Short mmCIF file of C-alpha atoms in Angstrom, two decimals:
data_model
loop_
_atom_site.label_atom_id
_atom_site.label_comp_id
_atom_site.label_asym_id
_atom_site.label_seq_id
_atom_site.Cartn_x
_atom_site.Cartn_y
_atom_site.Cartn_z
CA UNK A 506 -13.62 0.15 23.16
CA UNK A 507 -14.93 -3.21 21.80
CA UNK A 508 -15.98 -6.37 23.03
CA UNK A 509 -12.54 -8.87 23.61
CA UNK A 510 -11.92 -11.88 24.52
CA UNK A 511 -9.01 -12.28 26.87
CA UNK A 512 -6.59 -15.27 26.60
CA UNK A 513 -4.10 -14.84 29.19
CA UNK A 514 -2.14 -12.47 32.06
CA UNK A 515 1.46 -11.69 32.75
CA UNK A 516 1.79 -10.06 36.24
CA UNK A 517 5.18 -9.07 36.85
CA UNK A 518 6.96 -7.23 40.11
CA UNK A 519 10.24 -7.98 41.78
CA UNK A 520 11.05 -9.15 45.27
CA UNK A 521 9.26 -6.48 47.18
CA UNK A 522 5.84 -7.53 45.33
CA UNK A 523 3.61 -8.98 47.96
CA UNK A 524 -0.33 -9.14 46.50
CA UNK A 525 -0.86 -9.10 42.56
CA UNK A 526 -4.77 -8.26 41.68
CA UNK A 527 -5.84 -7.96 38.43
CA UNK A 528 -9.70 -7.54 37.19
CA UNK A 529 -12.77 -6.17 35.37
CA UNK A 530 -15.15 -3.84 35.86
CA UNK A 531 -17.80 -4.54 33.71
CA UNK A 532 -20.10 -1.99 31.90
CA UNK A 533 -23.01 -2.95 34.51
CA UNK A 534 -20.35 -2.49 37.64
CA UNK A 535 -19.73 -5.82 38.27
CA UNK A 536 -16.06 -6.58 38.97
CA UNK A 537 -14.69 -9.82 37.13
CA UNK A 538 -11.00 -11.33 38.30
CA UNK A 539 -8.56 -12.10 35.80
CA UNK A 540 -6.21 -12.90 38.33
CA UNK A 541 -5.08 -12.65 42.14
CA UNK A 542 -2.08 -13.75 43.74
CA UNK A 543 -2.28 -13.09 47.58
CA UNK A 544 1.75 -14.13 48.32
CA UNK A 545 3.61 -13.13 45.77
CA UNK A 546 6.93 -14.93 44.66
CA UNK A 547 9.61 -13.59 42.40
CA UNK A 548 9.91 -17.22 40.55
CA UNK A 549 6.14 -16.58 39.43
CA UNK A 550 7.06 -14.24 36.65
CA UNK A 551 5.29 -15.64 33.70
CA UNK A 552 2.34 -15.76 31.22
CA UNK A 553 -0.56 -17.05 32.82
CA UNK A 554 -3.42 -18.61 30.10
CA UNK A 555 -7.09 -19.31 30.73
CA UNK A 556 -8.34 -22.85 29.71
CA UNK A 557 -11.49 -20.36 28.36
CA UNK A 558 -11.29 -16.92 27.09
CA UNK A 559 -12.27 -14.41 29.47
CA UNK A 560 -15.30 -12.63 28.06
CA UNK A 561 -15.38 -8.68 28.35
CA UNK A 562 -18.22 -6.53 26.98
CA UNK A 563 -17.36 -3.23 25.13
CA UNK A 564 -17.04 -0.59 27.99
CA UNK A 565 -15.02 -2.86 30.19
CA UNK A 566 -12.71 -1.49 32.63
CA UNK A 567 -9.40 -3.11 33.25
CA UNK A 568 -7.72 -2.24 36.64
CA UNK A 569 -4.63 -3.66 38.47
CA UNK A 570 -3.36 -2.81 42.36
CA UNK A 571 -0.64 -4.48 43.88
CA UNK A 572 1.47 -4.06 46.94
CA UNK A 573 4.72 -4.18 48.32
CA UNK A 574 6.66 -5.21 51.09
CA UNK A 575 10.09 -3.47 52.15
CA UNK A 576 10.03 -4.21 55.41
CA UNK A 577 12.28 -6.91 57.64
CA UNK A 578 9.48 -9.18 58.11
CA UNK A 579 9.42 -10.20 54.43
CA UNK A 580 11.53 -13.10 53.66
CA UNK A 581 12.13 -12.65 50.06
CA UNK A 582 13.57 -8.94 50.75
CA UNK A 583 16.84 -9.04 49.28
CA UNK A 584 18.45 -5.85 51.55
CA UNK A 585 18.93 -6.42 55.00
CA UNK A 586 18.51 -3.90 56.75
CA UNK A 587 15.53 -2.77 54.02
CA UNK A 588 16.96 0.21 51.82
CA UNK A 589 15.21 2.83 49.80
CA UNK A 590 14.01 1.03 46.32
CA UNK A 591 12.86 2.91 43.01
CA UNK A 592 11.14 1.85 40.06
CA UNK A 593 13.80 0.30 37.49
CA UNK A 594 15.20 -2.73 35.31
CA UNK A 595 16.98 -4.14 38.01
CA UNK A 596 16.34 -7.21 40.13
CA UNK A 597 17.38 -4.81 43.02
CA UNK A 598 14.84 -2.17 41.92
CA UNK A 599 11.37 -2.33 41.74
CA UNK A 600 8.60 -3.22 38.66
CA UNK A 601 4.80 -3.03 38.53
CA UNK A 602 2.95 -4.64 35.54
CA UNK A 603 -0.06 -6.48 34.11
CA UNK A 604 0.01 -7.31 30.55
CA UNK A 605 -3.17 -8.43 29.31
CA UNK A 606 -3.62 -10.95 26.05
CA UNK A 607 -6.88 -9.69 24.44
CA UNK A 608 -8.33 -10.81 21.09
CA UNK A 609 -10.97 -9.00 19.10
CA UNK A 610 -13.97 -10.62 17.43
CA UNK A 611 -13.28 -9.81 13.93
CA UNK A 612 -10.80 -7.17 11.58
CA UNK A 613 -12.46 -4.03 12.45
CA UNK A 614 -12.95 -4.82 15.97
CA UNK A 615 -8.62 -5.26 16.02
CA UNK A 616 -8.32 -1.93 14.30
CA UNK A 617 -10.46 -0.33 16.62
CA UNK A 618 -8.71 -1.87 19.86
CA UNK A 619 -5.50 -0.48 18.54
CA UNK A 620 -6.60 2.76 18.07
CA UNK A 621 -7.76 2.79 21.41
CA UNK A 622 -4.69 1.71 23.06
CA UNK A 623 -2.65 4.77 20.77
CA UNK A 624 -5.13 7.33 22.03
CA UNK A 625 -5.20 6.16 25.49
CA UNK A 626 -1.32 6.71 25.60
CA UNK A 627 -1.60 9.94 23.90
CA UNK A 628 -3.76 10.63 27.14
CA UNK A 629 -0.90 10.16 29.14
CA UNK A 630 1.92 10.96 26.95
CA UNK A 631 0.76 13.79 24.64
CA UNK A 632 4.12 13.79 22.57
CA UNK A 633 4.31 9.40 21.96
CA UNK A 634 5.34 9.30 18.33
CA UNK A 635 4.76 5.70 17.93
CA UNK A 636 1.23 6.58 19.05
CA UNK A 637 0.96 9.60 17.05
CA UNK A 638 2.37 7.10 14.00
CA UNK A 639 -0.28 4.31 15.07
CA UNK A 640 -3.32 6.35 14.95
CA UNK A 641 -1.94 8.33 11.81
CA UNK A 642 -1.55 4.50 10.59
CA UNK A 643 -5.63 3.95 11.38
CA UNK A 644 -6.72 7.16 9.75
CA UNK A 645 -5.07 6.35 6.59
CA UNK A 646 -6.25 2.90 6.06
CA UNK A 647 -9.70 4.23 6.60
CA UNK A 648 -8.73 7.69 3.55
CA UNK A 649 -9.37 9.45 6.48
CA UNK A 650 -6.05 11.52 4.89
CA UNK A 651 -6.42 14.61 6.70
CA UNK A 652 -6.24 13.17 10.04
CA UNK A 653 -3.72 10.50 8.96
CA UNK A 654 -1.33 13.75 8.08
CA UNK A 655 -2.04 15.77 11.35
CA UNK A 656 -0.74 12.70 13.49
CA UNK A 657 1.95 11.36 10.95
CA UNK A 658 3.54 14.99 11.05
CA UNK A 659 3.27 15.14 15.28
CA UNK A 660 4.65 11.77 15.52
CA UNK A 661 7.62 13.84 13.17
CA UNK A 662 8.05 16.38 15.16
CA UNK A 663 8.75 14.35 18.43
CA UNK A 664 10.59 12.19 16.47
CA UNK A 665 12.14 13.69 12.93
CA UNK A 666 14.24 10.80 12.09
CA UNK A 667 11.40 8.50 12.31
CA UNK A 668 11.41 6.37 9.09
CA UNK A 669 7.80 4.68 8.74
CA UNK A 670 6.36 8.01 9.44
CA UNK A 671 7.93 9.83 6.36
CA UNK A 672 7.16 6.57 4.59
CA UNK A 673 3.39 6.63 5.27
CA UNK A 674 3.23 10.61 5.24
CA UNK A 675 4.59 10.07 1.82
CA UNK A 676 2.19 7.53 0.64
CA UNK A 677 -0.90 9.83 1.80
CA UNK A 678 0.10 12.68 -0.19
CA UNK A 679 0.92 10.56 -3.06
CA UNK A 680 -2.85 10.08 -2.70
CA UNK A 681 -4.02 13.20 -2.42
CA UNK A 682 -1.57 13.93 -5.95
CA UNK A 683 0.86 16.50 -3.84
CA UNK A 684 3.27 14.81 -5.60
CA UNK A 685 6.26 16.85 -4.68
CA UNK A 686 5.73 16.56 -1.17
CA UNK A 687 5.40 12.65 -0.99
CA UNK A 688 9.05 12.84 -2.83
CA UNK A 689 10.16 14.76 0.00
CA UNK A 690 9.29 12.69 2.81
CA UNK A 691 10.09 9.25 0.84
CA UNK A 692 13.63 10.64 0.29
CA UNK A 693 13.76 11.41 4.39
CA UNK A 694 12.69 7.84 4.91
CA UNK A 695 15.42 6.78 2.98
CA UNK A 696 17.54 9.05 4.62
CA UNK A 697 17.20 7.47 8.07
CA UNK A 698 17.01 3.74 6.91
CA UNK A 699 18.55 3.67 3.18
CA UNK A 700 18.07 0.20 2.46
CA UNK A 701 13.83 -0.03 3.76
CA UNK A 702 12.54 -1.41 -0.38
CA UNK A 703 9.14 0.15 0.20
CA UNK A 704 10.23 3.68 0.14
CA UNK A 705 12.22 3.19 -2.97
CA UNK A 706 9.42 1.69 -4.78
CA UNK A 707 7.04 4.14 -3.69
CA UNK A 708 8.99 6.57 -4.47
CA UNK A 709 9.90 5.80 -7.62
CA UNK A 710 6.32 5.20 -8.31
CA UNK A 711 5.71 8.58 -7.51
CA UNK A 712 8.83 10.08 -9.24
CA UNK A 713 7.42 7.95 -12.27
CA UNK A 714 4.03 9.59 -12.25
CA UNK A 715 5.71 12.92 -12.03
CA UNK A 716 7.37 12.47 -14.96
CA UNK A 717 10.91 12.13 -13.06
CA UNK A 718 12.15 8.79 -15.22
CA UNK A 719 15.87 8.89 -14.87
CA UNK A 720 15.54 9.15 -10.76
CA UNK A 721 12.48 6.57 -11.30
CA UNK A 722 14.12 4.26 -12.34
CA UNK A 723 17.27 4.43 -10.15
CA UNK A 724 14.85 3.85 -7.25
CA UNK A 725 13.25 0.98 -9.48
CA UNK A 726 16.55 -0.53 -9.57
CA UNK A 727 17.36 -0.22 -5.84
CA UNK A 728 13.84 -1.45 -4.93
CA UNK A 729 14.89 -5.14 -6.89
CA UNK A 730 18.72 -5.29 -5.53
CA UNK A 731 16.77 -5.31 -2.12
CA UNK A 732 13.97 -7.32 -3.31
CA UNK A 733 14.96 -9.27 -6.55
CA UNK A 734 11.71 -10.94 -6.95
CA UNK A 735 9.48 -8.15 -6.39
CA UNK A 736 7.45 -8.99 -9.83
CA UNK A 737 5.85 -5.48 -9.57
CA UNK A 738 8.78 -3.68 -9.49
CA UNK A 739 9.95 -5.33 -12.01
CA UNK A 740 6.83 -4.61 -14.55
CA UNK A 741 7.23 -0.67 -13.32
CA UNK A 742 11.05 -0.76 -14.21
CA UNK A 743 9.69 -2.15 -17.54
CA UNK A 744 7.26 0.21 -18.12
CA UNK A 745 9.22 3.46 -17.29
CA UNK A 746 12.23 1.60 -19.69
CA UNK A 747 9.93 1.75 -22.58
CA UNK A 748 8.85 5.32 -21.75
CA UNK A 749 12.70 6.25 -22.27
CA UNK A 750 13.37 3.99 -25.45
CA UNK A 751 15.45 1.52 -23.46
CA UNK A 752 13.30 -1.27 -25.23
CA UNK A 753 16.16 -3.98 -24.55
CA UNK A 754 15.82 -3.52 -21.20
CA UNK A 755 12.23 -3.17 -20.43
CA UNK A 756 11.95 -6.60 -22.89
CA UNK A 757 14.74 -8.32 -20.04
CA UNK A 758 12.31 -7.64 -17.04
CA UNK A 759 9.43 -8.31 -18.67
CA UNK A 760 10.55 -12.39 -19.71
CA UNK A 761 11.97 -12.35 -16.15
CA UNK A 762 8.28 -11.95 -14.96
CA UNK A 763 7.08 -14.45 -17.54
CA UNK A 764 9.53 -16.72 -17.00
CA UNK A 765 8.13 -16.82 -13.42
CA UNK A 766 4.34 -16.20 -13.95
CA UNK A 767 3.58 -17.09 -17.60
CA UNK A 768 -0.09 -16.29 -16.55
CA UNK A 769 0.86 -13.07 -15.87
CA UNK A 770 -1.91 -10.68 -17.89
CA UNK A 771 -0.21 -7.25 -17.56
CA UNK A 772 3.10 -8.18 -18.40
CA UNK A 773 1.88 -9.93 -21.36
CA UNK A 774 0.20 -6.37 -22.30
CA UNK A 775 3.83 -4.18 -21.40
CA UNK A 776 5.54 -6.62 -23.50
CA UNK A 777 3.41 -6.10 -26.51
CA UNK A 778 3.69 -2.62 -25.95
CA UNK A 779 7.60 -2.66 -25.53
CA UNK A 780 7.88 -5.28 -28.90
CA UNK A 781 5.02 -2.92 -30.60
CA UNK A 782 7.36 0.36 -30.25
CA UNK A 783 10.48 -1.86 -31.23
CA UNK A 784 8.66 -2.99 -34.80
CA UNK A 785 8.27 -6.25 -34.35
CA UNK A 786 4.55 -6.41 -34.85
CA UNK A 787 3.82 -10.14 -35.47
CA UNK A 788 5.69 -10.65 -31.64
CA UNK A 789 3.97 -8.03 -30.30
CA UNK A 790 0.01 -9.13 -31.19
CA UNK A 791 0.84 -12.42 -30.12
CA UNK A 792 1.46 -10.96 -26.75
CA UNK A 793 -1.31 -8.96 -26.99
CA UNK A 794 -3.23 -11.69 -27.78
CA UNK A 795 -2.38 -13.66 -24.56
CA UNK A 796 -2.99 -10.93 -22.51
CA UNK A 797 -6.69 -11.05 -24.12
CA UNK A 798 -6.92 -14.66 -23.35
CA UNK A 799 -6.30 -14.23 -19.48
CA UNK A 800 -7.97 -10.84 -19.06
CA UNK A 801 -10.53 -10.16 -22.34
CA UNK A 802 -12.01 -7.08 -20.86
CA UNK A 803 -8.96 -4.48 -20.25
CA UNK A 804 -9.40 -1.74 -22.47
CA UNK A 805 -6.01 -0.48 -22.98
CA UNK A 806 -5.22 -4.59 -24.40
CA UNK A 807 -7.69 -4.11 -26.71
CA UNK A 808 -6.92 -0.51 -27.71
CA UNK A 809 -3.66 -1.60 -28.48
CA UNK A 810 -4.05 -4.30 -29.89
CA UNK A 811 -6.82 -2.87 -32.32
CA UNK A 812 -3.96 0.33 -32.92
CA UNK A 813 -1.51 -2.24 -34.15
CA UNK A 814 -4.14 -4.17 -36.68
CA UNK A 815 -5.36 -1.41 -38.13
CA UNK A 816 -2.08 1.15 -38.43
CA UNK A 817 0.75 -1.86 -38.92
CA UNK A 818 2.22 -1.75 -42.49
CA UNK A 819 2.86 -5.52 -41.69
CA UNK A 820 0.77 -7.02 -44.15
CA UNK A 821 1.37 -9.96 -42.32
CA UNK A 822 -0.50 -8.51 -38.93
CA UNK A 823 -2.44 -6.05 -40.58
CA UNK A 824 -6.53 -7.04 -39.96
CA UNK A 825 -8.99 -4.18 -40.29
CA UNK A 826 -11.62 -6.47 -39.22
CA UNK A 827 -10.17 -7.69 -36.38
CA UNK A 828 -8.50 -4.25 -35.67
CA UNK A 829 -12.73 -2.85 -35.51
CA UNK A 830 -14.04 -6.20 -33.32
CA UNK A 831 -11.38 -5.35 -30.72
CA UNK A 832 -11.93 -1.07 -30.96
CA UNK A 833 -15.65 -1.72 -30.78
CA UNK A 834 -15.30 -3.90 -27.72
CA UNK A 835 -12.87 -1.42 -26.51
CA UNK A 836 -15.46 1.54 -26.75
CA UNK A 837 -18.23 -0.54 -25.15
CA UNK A 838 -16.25 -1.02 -22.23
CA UNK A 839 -15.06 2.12 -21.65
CA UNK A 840 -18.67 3.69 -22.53
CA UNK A 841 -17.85 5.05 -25.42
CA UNK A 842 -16.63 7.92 -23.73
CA UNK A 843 -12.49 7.62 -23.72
CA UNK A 844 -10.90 9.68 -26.59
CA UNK A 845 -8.18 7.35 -27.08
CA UNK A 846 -10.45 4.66 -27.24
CA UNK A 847 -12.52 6.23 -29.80
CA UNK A 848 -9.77 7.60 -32.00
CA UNK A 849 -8.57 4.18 -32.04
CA UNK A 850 -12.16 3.00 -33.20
CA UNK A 851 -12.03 5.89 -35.95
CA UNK A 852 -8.41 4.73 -37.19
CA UNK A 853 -10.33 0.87 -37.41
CA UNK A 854 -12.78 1.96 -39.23
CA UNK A 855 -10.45 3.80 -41.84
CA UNK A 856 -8.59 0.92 -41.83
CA UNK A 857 -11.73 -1.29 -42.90
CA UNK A 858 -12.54 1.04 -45.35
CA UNK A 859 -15.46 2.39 -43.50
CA UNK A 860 -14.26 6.93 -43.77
CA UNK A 861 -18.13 7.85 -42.91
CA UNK A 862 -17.98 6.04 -39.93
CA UNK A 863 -14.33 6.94 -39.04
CA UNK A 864 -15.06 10.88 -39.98
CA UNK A 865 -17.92 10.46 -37.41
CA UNK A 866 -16.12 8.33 -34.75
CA UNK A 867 -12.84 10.59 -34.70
CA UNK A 868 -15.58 13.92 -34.69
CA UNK A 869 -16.60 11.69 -31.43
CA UNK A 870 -13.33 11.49 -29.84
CA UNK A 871 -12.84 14.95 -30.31
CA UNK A 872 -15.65 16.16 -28.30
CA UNK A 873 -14.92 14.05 -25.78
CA UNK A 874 -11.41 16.41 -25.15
CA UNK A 875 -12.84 19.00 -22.83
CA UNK A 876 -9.59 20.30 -21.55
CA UNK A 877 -7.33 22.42 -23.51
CA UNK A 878 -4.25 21.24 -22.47
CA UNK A 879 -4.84 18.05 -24.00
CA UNK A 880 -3.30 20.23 -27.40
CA UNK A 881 -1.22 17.28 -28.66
CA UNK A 882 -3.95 14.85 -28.53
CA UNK A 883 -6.54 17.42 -30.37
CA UNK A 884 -3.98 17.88 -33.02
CA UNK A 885 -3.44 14.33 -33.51
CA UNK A 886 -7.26 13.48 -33.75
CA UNK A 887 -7.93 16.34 -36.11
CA UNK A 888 -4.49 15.22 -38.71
CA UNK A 889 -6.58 11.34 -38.39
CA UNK A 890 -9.72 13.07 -39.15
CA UNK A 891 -8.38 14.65 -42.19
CA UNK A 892 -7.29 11.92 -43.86
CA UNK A 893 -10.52 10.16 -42.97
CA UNK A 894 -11.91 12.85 -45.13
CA UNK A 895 -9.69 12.18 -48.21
CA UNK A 896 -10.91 8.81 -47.81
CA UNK A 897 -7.45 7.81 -46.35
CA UNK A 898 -6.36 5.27 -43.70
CA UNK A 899 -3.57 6.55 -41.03
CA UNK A 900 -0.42 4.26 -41.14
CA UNK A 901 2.00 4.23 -38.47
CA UNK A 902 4.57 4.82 -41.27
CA UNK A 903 2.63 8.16 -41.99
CA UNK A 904 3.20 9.62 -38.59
#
């Protein structure tokens, strides 16, 4: 299906194997050798490699025809008199192959060879789960998600225990949010091969974004006994710790990341977040603060850390200034279109004394809430905005 390059041969028969041809038919009909043996001899099983590649244009055909000798007259016959011989593993029986070495020109050239050798066995063998699985495999890494589930679920049905293929199902519908189903197939992957780390992570990646936390983050936990230095697991443990007030613990895997990658941006961020929610405010902005340093345009570092200036009764921490330099550069990132972001902005402003602005900024952040069953965040808005209008600042102690 594309243009190759090929790098070597591997002809292969057994004793009965007499001439070994293997060539090219090119896209303009002519024929191009890749090799011939005209006596074949059992000892010449082996890879054969071209001092140049072998050039073959998109379209080429690839052919083989050998022949065979069972007859008396052929001195490498092993049965004497000749006897019946079948196609098989044994020396006794009989083998025909030609394995070809190709190499693409580039990525999508590879990607596009392999899905031509799945769907040219699916020719043959309509029911080939591994084929089924590889061009699933290609459909997916190109979001072509529909087709990716249509062969992922036939390579299933000729083959139900087939790990990978609940895996990757699973990871498709996690993309398409069918949350409930991904679940499903990671748990058969881990059904069939319990200790493959990828399906446990995944899968409590997807149990954590269904709100599933306890069964998260036993999968968390199995993902780093099988991979102890998986440095994202560890930051998704943290994170879904801190979601369930185990602050100790999300602080433990968070240093273990540190301790490892002190660069590392993100966990700086989770552990500010984790320190913020335990009290300790002066820890928690230097953290936050760090994170800024390696990564100064996130907008969720600079919503918190504008959150804690502004609301911390730390008088210590406590910068209204600061807290509206960070919000403001929060809101210009984000387009001034997040709510959070602009509540945050409104609760600076408060902080800095500035209640027209706040009133106006929280009034913002409120329109921006276009679907009702954002109720808790509407309520919380509208309690800021009313003490914006008594010309008072929101406190974290207040809430």
């Amino acid at each position: 299906p594309v243009d190759v390059e090929v790098l070597g041969v591997d002809p292969h028969a057994h004793f009965l194997g007499k001439t070994m041809q293997g060539f090219a038919t090119l896209p303009d009909g002519t024929k191009k050798w890749l090799i011939r043996i005209d006596d074949w001899d059992f000892n010449w099983q082996d890879v054969y490699r071209f001092l140049h590649p072998v050039f073959l244009p998109k379209g080429s055909i690839v052919s083989m025809r050998y022949t065979y000798d069972n007859s008396s007259d052929n001195g490498r016959n092993p049965s004497s008199p000749p006897k019946h011989v079948v196609a098989g593993n044994s020396t006794l029986d009989e083998m025909g192959h030609l394995w070809v070495q190709f190499q693409a020109r580039d990525r999508e050239g590879l990607k596009l060879l392999e899905l031509g050798q799945a769907l040219h066995i699916l020719e043959k063998y309509p029911n080939n789960a591994m084929a089924h699985y590889n061009v699933g495999r290609h459909h997916h890494l190109e979001r072509r998600y529909d087709r990716a589930i249509h062969h992922y679920e036939q390579a299933l049905r000729s083959r139900p225990a087939f790990a990978l293929a609940h895996h990757n199902l699973g990871s498709v519908l996690r993309r398409m949010g069918r949350l409930d189903e991904a679940i499903r197939h990671y748990k058969a992957a881990l059904k069939f091969r319990p200790q493959y780390a990828p399906a446990h992570d995944y899968l409590a990646r997807t149990l954590h974004s269904n709100a599933q936390m306890t069964e998260a983050i036993s999968h968390y936990r199995e993902t780093l006994k099988l991979n102890p230095d998986n440095l994202a697991a560890h930051y998704r443990l943290a994170a879904a710790l801190r979601t369930t007030d185990d602050l100790n613990g999300a602080e433990q895997h968070l240093r273990f990341i540190l301790k490892r990658d002190a660069n590392n941006a993100a966990a700086h961020h989770e552990l500010g977040a984790t320190l913020q929610k335990a009290g300790r405010a002066a820890e928690a902005l230097q953290h936050y603060r760090r994170s800024l340093e390696l990564k100064d345009d996130s907008p969720m570092t600079l919503t918190r850390a504008a959150w804690l200036l502004a609301t911390t009764v730390d008088d210590n921490v406590r910068s209204p200034t600061d807290a509206v330099t960070l919000a403001s550069r929060a809101s210009e990132l984000t387009g001034h279109g997040h709510p959070a972001v602009e509540d945050t902005l409104a609760v600076a402003y408060a902080a800095a004394g500035d209640f027209d602005r706040a009133v106006a900024t929280a009034k913002h952040a409120l329109e921006l809430i276009t679907d009702p069953g954002h109720e808790k965040a509407i309520q919380e808005i509208r309690r800021h905005l009313e003490l914006f209008r008594n010309k008072t600042p929101f406190m974290e102690e207040s809430q």
